[in-house]
XYZ file of C-alpha atoms in Angstrom:
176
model
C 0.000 0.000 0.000
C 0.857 4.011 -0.805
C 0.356 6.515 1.790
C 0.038 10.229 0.464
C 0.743 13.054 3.243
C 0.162 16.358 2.536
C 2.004 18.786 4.785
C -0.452 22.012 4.789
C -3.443 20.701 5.715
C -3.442 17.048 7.150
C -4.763 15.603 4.649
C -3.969 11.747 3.980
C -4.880 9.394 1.329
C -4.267 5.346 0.560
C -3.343 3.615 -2.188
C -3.912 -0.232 -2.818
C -1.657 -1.670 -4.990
C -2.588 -4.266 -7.991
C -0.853 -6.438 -10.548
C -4.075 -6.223 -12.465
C -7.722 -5.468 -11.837
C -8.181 -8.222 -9.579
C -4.770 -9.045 -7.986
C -3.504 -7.492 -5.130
C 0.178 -6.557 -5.207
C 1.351 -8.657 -2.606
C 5.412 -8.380 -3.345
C 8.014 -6.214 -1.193
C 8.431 -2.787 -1.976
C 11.952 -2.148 -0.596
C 12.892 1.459 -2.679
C 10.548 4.360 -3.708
C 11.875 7.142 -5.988
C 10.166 10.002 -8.167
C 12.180 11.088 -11.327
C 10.192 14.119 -13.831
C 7.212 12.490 -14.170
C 7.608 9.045 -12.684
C 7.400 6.961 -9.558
C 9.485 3.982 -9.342
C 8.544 0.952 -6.896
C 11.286 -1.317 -6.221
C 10.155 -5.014 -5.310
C 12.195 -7.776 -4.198
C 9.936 -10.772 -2.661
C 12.424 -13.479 -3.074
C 10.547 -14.952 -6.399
C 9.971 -11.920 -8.387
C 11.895 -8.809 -8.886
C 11.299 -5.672 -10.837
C 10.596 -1.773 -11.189
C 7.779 -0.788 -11.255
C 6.964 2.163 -13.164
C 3.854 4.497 -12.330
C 2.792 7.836 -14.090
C 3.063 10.206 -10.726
C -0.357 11.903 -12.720
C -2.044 8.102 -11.890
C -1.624 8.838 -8.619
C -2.296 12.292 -8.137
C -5.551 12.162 -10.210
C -6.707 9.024 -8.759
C -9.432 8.470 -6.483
C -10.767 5.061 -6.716
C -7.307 4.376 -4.425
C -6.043 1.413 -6.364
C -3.215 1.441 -8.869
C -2.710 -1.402 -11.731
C 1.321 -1.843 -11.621
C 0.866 -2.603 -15.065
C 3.906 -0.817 -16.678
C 7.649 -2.797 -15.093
C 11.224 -3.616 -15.960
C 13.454 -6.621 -14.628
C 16.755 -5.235 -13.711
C 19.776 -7.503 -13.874
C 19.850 -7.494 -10.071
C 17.416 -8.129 -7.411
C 14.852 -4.743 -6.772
C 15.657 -4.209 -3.240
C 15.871 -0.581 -3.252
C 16.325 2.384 -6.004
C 17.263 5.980 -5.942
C 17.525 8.241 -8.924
C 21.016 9.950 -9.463
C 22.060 11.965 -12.718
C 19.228 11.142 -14.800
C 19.967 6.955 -14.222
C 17.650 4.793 -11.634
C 19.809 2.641 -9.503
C 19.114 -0.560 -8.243
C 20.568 -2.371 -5.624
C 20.152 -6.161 -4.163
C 19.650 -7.301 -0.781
C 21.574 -10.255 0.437
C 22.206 -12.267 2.890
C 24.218 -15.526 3.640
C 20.820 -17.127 5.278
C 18.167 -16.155 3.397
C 18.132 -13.882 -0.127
C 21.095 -15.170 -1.848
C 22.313 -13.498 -4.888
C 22.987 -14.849 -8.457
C 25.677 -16.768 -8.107
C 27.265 -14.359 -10.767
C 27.099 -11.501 -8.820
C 29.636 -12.972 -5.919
C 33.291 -11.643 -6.972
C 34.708 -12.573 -3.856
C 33.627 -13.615 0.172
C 33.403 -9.364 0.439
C 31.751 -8.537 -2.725
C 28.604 -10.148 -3.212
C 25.974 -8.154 -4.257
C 25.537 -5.601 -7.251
C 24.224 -2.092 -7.806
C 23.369 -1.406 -11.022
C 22.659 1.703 -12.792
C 19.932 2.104 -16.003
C 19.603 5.288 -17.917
C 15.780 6.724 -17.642
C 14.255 7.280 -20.931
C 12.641 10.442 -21.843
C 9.205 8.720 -21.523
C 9.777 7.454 -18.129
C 11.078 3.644 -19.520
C 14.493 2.013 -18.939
C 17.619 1.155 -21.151
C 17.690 -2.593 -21.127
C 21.457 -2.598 -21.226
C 23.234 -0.959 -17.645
C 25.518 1.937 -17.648
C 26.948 1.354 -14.713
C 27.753 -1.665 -12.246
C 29.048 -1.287 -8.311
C 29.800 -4.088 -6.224
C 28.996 -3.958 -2.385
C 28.605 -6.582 0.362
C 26.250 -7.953 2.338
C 22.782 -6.283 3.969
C 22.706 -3.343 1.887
C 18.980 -1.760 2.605
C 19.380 1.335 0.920
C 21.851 3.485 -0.999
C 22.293 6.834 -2.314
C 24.803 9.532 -3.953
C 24.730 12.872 -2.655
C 24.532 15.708 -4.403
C 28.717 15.680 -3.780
C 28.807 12.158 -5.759
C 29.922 10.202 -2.503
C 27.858 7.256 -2.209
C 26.173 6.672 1.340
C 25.140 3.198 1.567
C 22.525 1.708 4.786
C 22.965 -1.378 5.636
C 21.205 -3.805 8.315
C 19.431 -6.840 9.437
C 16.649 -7.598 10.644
C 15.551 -5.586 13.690
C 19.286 -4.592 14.230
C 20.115 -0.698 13.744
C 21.027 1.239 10.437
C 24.647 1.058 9.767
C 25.394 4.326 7.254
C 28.426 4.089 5.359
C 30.199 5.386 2.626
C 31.555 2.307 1.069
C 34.589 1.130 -1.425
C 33.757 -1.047 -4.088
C 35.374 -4.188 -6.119
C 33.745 -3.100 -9.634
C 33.189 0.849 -10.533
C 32.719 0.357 -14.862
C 30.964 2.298 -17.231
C 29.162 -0.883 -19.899
């Protein structure tokens, strides 16, 4: 589900989310990001992973507070989070020795075993199939981001265990 706030006078509104007009979205939105005209849901339930990509007019206009996730692209990684950074979406996996493994091609070494991989955004809101850009991190990686300096601030944890912020080294920094 989508919660909208609005600051200036209280007001809050719902969103149900559905694969089509009868199927509940029932995946795990780990990343939310708005680029021009876009919203982009990142979902990583351990079977299926993708962007989602939503028209930020479809929910603005809406009011029957359900949106068809009809519109998504499979990223060479797992969708466990997104950001948007110099006109590219990137997408990083979750992993984690017990429970969301990786592809196995994505482990360089015992330290590097998960990817973060960047897609150019289109003008009309779609992605380039082919990456521009691949990073390599480690394990538990919630979240990441680059600031507006270009240092990239990673956030890391597990389970109910506090946010570890970092900014990180990687194995693999290539343009494709």
């Amino acid at each position: 589900k989508l919660q909208e706030y609005t600051v200036n006078n209280g007001h809050t509104k719902h969103y149900e989310l559905y694969l089509d007009e009868d199927t509940e979205f029932k995946g795990h939105t780990g990343g939310i990001t708005v680029y021009n005209d876009y919203l982009y849901l990142a979902n990583d339930d351990n079977t299926n992973h993708a962007v989602y990509i939503i028209p930020v007019e479809a929910v603005l206009s809406n009011d029957t507070h359900k949106i068809i996730l009809d519109d998504s692209f499979v990223p060479l990684s797992r969708a466990s989070s997104c950001f948007v950074y110099d006109d590219q979406i990137w997408v990083g996996e979750y992993h984690d020795d017990n429970k969301y493994l990786p592809n196995p091609s994505h482990i360089i070494n015992d330290e590097f075993n998960s990817l973060i991989v960047a897609y150019d955004i289109n003008d009309d809101g779609s992605l380039e199939d082919i990456p521009s850009r691949i990073l390599a991190t480690n394990n538990c990686l919630q979240g990441v981001d680059i600031n507006s300096c270009g240092d990239i601030v990673l956030s890391k944890s597990k389970g109910f265990n506090p946010s570890n912020i970092s900014s990180p080294y990687f194995a693999i920094t290539s343009s494709i």
